[in-house]
Short mmCIF file of C-alpha atoms and ligand atoms in Angstrom, two decimals:
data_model
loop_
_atom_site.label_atom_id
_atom_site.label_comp_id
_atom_site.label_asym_id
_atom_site.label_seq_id
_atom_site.Cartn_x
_atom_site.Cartn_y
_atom_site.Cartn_z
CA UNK A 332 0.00 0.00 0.00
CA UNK A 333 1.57 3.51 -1.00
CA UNK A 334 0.60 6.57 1.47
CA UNK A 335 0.16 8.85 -1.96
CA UNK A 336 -3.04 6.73 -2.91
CA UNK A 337 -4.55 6.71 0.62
CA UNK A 338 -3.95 10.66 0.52
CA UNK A 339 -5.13 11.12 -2.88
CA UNK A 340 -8.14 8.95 -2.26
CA UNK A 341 -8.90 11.18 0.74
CA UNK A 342 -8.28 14.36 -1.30
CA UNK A 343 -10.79 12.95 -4.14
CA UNK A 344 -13.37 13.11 -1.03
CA UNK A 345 -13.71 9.15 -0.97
CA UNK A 346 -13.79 6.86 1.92
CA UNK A 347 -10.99 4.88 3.17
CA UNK A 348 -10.93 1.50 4.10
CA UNK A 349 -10.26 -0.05 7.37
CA UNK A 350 -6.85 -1.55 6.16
CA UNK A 351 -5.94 2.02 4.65
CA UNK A 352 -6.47 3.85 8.05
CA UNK A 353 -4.49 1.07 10.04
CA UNK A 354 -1.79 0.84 7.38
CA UNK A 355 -1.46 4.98 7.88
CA UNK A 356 -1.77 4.86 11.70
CA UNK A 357 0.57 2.31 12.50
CA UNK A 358 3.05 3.34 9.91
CA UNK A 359 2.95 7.13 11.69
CA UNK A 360 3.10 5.36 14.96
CA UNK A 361 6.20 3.51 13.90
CA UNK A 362 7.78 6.59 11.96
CA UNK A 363 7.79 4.66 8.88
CA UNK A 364 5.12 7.60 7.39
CA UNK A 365 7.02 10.72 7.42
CA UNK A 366 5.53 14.22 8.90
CA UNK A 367 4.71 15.93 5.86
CA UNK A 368 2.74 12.74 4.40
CA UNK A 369 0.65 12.81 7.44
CA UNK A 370 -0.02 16.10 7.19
CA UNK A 371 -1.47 16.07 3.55
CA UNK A 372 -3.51 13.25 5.09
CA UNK A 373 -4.60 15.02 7.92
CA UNK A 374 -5.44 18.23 6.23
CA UNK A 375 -7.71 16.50 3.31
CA UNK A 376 -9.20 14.69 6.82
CA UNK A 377 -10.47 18.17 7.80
CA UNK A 378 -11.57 19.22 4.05
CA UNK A 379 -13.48 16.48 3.19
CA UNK A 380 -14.33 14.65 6.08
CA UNK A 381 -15.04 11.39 6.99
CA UNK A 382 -17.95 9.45 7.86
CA UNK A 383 -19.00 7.30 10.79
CA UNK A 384 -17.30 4.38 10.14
CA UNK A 385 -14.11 5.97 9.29
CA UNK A 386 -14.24 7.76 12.10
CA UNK A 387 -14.38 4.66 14.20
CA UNK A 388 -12.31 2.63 12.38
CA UNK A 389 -9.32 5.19 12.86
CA UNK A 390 -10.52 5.27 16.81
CA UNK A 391 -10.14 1.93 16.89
CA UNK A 392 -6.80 1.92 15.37
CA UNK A 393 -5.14 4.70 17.13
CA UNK A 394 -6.82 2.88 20.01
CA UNK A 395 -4.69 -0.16 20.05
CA UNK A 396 -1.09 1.69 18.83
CA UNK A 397 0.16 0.96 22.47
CA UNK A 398 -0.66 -0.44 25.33
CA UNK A 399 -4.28 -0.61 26.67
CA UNK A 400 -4.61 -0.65 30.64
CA UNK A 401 -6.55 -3.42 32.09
CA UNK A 402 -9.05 -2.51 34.85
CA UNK A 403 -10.42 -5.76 35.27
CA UNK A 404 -8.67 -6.08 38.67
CA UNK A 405 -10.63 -3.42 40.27
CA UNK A 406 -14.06 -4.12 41.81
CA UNK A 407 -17.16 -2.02 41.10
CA UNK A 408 -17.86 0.21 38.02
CA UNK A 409 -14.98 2.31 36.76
CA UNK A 410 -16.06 5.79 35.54
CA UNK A 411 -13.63 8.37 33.27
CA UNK A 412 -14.24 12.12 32.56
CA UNK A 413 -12.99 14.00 29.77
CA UNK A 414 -13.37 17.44 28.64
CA UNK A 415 -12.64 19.19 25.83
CA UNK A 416 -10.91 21.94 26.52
CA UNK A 417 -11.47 25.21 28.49
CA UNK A 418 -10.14 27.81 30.51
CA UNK A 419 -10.75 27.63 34.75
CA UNK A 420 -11.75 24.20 33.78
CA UNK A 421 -11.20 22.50 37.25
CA UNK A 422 -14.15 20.31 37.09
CA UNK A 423 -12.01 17.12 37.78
CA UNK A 424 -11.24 18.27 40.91
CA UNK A 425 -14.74 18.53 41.75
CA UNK A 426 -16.54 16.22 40.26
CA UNK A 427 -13.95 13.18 40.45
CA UNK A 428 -14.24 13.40 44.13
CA UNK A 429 -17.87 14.01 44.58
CA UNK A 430 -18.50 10.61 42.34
CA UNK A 431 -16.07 8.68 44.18
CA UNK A 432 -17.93 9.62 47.32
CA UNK A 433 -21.28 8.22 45.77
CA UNK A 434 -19.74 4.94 45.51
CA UNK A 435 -18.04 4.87 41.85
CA UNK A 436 -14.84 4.24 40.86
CA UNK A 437 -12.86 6.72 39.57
CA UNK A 438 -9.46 5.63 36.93
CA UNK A 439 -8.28 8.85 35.24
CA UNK A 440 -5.95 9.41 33.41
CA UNK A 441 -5.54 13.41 32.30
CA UNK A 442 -3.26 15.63 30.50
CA UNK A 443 -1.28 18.62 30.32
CA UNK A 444 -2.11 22.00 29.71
CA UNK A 445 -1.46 23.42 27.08
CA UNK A 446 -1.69 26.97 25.29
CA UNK A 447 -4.51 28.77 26.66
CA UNK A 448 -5.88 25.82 28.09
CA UNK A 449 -5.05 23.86 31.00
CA UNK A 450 -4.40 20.42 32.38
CA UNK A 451 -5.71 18.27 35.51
CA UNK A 452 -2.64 17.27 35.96
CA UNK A 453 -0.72 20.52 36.31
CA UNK A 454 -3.32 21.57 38.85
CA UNK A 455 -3.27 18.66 40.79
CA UNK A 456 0.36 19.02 41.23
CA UNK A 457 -0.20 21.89 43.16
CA UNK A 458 -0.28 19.80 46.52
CA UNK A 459 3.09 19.97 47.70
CA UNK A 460 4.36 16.08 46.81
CA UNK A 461 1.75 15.21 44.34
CA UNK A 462 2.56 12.80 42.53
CA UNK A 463 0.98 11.83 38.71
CA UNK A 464 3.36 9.10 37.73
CA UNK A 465 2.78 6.66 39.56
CA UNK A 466 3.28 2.86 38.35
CA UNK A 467 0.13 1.07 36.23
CA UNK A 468 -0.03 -1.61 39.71
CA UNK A 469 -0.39 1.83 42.53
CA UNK A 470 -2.88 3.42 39.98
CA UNK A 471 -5.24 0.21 40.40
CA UNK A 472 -4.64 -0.12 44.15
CA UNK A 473 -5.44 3.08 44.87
CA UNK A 474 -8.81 3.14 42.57
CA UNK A 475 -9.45 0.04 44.61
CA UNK A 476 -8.39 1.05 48.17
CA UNK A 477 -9.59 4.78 47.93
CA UNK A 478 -12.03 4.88 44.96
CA UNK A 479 -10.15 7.43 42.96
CA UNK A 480 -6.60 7.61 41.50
CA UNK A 481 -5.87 10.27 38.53
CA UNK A 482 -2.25 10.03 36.85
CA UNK A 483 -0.85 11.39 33.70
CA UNK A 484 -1.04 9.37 30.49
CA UNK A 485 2.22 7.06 29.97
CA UNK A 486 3.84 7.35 27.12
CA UNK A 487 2.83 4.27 25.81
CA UNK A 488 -0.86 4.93 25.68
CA UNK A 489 -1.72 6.00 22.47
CA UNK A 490 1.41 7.14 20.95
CA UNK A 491 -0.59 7.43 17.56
CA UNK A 492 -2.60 10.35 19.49
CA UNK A 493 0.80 11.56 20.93
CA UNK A 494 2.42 12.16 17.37
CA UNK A 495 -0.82 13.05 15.41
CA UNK A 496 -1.97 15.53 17.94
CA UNK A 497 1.71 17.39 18.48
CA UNK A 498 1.47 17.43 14.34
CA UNK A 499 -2.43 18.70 13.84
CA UNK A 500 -1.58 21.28 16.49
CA UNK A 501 1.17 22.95 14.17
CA UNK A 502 -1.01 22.26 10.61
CA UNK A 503 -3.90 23.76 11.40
CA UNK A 504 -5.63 20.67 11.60
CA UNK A 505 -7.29 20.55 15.15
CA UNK A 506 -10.64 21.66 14.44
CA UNK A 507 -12.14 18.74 12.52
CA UNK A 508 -14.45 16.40 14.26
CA UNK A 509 -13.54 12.69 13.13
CA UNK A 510 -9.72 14.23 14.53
CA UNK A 511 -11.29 15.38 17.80
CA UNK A 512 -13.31 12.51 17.98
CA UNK A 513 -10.85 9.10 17.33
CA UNK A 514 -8.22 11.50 19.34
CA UNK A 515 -10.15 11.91 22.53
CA UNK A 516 -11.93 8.40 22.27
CA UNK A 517 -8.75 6.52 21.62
CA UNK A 518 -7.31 7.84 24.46
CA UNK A 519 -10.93 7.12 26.62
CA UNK A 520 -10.79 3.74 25.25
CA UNK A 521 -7.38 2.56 26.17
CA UNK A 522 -7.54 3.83 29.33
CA UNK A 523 -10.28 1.08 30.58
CA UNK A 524 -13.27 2.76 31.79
CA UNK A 525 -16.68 1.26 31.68
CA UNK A 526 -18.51 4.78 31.64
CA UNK A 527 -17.46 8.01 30.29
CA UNK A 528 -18.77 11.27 31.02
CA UNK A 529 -17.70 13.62 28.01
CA UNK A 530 -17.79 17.49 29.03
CA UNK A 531 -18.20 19.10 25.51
CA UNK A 532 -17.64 23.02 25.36
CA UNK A 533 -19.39 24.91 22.96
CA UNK A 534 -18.50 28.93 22.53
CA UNK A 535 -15.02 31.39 22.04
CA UNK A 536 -12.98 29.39 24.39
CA UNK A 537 -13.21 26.24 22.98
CA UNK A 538 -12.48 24.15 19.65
CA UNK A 539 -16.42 24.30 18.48
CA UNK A 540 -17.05 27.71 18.63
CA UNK A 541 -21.20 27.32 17.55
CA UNK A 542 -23.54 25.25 19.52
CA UNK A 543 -24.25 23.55 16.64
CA UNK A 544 -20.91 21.70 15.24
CA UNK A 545 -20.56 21.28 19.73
CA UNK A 546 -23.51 19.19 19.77
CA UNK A 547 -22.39 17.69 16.26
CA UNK A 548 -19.21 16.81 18.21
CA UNK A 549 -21.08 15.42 21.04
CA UNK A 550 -23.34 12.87 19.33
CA UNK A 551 -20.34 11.88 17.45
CA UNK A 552 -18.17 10.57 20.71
CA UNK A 553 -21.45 9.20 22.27
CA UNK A 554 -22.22 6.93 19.01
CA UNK A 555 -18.35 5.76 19.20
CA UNK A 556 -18.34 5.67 22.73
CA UNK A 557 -21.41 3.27 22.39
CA UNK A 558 -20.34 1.71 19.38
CA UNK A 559 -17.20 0.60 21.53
CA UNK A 560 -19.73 -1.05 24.00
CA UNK A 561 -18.86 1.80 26.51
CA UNK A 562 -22.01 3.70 28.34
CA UNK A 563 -21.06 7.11 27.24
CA UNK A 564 -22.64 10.49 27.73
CA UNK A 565 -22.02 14.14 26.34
CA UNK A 566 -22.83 17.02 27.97
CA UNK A 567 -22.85 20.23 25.74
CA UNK A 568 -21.68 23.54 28.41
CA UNK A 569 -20.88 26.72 27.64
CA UNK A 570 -17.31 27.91 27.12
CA UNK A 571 -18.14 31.67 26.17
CA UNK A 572 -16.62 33.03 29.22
CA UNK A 573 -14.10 31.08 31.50
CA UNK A 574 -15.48 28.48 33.82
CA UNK A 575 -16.02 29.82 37.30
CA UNK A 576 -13.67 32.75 38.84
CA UNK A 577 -10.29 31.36 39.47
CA UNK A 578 -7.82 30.74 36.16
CA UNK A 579 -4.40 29.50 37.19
CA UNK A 580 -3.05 26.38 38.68
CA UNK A 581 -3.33 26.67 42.39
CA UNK A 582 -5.72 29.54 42.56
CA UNK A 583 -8.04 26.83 40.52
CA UNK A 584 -7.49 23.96 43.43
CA UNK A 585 -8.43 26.89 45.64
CA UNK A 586 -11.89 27.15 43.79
CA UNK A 587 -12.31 23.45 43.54
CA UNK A 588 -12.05 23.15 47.43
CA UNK A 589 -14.18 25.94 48.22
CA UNK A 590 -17.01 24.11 45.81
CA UNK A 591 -16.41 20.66 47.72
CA UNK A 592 -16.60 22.36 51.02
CA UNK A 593 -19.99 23.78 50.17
CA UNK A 594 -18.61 27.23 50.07
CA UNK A 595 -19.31 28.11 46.80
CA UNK A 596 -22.31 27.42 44.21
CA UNK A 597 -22.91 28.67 40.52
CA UNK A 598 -22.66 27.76 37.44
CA UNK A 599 -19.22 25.45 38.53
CA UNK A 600 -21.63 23.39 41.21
CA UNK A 601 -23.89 23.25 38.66
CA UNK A 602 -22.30 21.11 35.96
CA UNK A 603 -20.93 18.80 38.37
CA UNK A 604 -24.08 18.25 39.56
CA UNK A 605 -25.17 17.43 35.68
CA UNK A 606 -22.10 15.35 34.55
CA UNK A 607 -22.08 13.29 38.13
CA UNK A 608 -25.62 12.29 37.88
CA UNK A 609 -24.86 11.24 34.40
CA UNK A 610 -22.55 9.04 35.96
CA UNK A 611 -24.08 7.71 38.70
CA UNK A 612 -27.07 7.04 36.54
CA UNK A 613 -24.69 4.99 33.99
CA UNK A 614 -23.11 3.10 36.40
CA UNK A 615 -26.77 1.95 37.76
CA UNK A 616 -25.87 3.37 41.31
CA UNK A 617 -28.74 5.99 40.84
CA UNK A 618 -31.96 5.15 39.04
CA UNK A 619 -33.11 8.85 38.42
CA UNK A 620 -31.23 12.15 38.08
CA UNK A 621 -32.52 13.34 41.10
CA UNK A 622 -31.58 10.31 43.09
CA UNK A 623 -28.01 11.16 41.93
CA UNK A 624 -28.04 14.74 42.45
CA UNK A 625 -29.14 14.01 46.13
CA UNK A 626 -26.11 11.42 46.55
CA UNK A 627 -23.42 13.64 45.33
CA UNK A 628 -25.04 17.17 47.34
CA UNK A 629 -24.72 15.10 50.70
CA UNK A 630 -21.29 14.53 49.67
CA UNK A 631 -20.56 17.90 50.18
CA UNK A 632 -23.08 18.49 53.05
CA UNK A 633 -21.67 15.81 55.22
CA UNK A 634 -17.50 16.07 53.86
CA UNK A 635 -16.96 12.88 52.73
CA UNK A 636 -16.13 14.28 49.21
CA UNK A 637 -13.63 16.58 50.30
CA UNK A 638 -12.39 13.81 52.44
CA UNK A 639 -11.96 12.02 49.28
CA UNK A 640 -10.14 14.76 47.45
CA UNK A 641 -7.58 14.28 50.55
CA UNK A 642 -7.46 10.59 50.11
CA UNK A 643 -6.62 11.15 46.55
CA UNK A 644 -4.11 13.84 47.33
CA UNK A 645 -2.42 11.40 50.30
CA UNK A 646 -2.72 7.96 48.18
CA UNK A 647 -0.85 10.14 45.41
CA UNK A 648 2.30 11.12 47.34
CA UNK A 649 0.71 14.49 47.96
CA UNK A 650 0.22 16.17 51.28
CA UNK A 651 -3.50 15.85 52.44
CA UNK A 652 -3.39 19.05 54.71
CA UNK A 653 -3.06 21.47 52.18
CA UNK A 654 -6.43 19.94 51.02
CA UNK A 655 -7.94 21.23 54.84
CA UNK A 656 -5.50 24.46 55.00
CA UNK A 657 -5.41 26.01 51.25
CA UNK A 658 -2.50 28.41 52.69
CA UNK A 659 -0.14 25.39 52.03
CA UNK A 660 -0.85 25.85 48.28
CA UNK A 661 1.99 27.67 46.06
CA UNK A 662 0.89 31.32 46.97
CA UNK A 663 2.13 34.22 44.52
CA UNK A 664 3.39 37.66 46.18
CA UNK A 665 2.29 39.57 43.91
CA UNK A 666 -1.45 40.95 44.42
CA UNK A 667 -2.52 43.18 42.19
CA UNK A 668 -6.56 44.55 41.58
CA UNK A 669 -7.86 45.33 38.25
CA UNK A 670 -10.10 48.58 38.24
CA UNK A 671 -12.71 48.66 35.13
CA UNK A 672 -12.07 52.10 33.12
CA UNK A 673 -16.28 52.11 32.47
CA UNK A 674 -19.54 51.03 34.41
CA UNK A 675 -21.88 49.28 33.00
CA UNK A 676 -22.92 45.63 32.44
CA UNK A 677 -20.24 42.73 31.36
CA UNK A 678 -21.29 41.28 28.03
CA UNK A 679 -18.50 39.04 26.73
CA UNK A 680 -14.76 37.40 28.67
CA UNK A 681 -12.76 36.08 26.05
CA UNK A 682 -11.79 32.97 27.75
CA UNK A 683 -8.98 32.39 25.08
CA UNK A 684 -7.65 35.96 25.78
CA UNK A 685 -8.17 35.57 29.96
CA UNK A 686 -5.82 31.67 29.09
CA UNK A 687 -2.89 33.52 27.51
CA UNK A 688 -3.37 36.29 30.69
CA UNK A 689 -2.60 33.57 32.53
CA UNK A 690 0.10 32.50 30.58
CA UNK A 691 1.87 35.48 30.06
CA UNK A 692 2.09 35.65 33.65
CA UNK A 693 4.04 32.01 33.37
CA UNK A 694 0.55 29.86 34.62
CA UNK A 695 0.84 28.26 30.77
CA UNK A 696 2.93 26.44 28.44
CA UNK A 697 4.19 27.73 25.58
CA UNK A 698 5.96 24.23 24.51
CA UNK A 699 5.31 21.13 25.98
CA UNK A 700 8.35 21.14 27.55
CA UNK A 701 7.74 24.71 29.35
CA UNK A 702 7.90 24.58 33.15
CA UNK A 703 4.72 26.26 34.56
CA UNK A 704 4.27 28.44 37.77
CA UNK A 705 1.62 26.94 39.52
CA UNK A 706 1.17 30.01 41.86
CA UNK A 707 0.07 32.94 39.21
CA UNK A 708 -2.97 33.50 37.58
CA UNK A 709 -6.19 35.10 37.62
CA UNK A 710 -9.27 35.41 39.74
CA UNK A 711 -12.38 37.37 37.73
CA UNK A 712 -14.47 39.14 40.11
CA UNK A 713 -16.97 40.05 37.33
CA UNK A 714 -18.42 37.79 35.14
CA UNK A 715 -20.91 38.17 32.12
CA UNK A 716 -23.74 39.80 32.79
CA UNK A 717 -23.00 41.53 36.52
CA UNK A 718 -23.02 45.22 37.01
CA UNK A 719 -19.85 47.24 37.25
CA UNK A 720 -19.11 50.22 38.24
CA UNK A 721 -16.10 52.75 37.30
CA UNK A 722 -12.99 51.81 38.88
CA UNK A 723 -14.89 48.81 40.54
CA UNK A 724 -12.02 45.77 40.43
CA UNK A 725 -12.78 43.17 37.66
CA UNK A 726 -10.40 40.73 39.04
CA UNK A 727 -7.25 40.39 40.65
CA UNK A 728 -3.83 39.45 39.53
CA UNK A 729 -1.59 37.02 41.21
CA UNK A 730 1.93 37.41 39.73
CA UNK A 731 5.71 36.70 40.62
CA UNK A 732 5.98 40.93 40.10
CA UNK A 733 4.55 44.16 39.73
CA UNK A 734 5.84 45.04 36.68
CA UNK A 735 4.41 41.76 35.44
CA UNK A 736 0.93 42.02 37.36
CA UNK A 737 0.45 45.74 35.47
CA UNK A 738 1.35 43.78 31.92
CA UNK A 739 -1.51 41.24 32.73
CA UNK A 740 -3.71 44.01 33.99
CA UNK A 741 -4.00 45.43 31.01
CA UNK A 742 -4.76 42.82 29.19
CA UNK A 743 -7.51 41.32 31.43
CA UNK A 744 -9.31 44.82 30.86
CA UNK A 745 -9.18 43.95 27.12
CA UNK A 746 -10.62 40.33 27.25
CA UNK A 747 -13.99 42.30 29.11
CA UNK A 748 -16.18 43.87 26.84
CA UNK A 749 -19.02 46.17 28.69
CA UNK A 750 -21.77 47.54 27.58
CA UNK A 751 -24.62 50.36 28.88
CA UNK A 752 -27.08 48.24 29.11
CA UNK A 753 -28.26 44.83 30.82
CA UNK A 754 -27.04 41.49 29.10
CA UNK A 755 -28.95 38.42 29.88
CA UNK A 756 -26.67 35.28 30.70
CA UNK A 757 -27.02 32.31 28.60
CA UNK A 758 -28.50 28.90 29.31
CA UNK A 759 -24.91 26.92 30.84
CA UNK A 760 -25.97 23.41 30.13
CA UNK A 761 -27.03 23.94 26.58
CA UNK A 762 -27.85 19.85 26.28
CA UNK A 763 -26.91 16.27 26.77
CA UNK A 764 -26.11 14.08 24.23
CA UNK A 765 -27.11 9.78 25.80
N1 LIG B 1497 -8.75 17.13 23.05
C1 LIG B 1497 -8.10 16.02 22.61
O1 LIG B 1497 -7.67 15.19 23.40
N2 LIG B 1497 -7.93 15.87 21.28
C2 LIG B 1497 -8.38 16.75 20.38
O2 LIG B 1497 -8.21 16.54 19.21
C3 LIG B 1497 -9.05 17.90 20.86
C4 LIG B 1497 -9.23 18.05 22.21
#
């Protein structure tokens, strides 16, 4: 089989057959298809498509281009959470917790951040000791002795993914949904989960800007998801304006504990709420949303899911107090408050524009290979649609210096846009996709 036909068959706009797509993935894998092949490929991929089958077919194959983990050892149902991508996205540290609490396994594995947006893993490394690489045998010991484990993915899980994603990401070639789909799903797949929870952002933050092509995403993973005899769910949330108010590693573990201690409510409580009972309701541990809503609330009202964040934290290396005493977190010195120039009402945050605040102030990577400062970032005191007044603060800047708090300042004035008169908020759970 040569490469040029499969890409030329491709460019023509015609389907490719199982053995073409595992000829092209494993030869990538292998480095036996060179870069600039795969790009052609990958570009007349986002052009023209592919269809269902395809789309699982290359899912399957990027699927098994390592190794796959086995779960099988750990008792009870195993649930996995993915999102797609946003900025103050610490719903992991919510929500992993809170469902472990309920009774259901949690085996995670998560990424990195990075660009504008960030990575469970970076924020969980927060707590001084943390540790996300630990061995394949601890990972399943601690999912069975604690409920929950969440490491970083090994570098023999999906290399396809690994290679093609590194290569889409400097071709222009992320925002095509067969790529998003067999890339997040091959990942979901090999990590072993019997139900996954997909967290699909629609809006300017994220990689499906419309509603539309987000909910076109959405039923997409479910049907592989289900196709791949997995009970898989998609939950369509907006991404318009950054999650929550805290954007920055440890200032985001900060607003994770506050939510698990009950502290704090909103939109953030909201979708965990949503996703978990989608969870709990897969796993058969619930039989009605509300049944499942009620489990994971009296998590929180009783502790026993911030006790679990703890047990993660401690089972993980990490230490457990700074879980109770959030002054043990990576604190930066620099506090600086952002004054609006205008009253009025906040219509718009670009959360892509509030990421790269965050990362000129060194919360983000630039390369994969950038070391991040956990302590800086952002916390928004305004969000879309509250009132503001002139020289009200917007939000505050944590930085390693002044000079460098009064460079993001600026900037986080620009992502707000604010208008005379009253905005109305839009619906945050804009669907779910079963
Ligand atoms: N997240 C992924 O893991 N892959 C994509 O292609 C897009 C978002």
């Amino acid at each position: 089989m040569l490469m040029t036909d499969v890409i030329v068959k491709k460019r023509d706009g015609l389907k490719l057959s199982a053995e073409e797509i595992e000829f092209v993935v494993n030869g990538y894998t292998k480095g036996e298809i060179p870069d600039y092949q795969m790009s052609a490929l990958l570009m007349a991929i986002l052009l023209r498509g592919m269809d269902s089958e395809e789309t699982l077919e290359l899912t399957m194959a990027m699927m098994h281009s390592g190794e796959t983990l086995d779960l099988s050892k750990i008792n009870g149902v195993k649930a996995d959470k993915h999102s797609t991508g946003g900025v103050g996205d610490k719903t992991s540290l919510i929500l992993c917790p809170m469902v472990a609490a309920a009774g259901v396994k949690i085996a995670k594995m998560s990424g990195r951040g990075l660009g504008h947006t960030g990575g469970t893993i970076d924020k969980l490394e927060s707590f001084p000791g943390f540790n996300t690489g630990i061995s394949e045998e601890k990972f399943i010991s601690n999912v069975n002795n604690f409920g929950i484990a969440i490491a970083g993915q090994t570098a023999d899980l999906d290399p396809a993914d690994k290679k093609m994603y590194a290569l889409r990401d400097v071709t222009g070639t992320v925002p095509s949904i067969p790529l998003i789909v067999s890339s997040i799903m091959s990942k979901k797949l090999a990590a072993g989960a019997d139900v996954i929870v997909l967290d699909v952002k629609s809006g300017s933050g994220s990689f499906m800007e419309t509603e539309d092509k987000a909910r076109e995403l959405a039923t997409e993973l479910v049907r592989v998801g289900k196709l791949a005899g997995k009970k898989t769910v998609g939950v369509i949330t907006d991404m318009d304006e950054p999650l929550g108010n805290a954007i920055g590693n440890a200032l985001e573990v900060k607003e994770a504990i506050e939510v698990l201690k009950g502290e704090k409510k909103g939109e953030l409580l909201e979708l965990c709420l949503t996703l978990g009972s989608c969870i709990l309701t897969q796993a058969g541990i619930a039989e009605t949303e509300n049944e499942a809503r009620t489990m994971l609330q009296k998590g929180i009202d009783d502790g026993s899911a911030l006790k679990k964040l703890a047990e993660l934290v401690e089972g993980q290396d990490g230490d457990p107090k700074a879980v109770y005493n959030t002054g043990l977190l990576p604190k930066a010195p620099v506090q600086l408050e952002v004054k609006s120039d205008k009253a009025g009402f906040v219509r718009h945050i670009s959360a892509k524009d509030v990421g790269l605040v965050s990362m000129h102030l060194g919360g983000g990577r630039v390369t994969k290979e950038s070391v991040i400062d956990l302590s800086v970032g952002v916390i928004l005191d305004k969000k879309v649609a509250d009132r503001v007044e002139l020289d009200e603060a917007l939000g505050v800047i944590h930085a390693q210096t002044m000079e460098k708090a009064q460079e993001a300042a600026q900037l986080l004035k620009n992502c707000y846009t604010i208008v005379d008169t009253p905005v109305e908020k839009s619906k945050f759970i804009k669907g779910i996709v079963k």
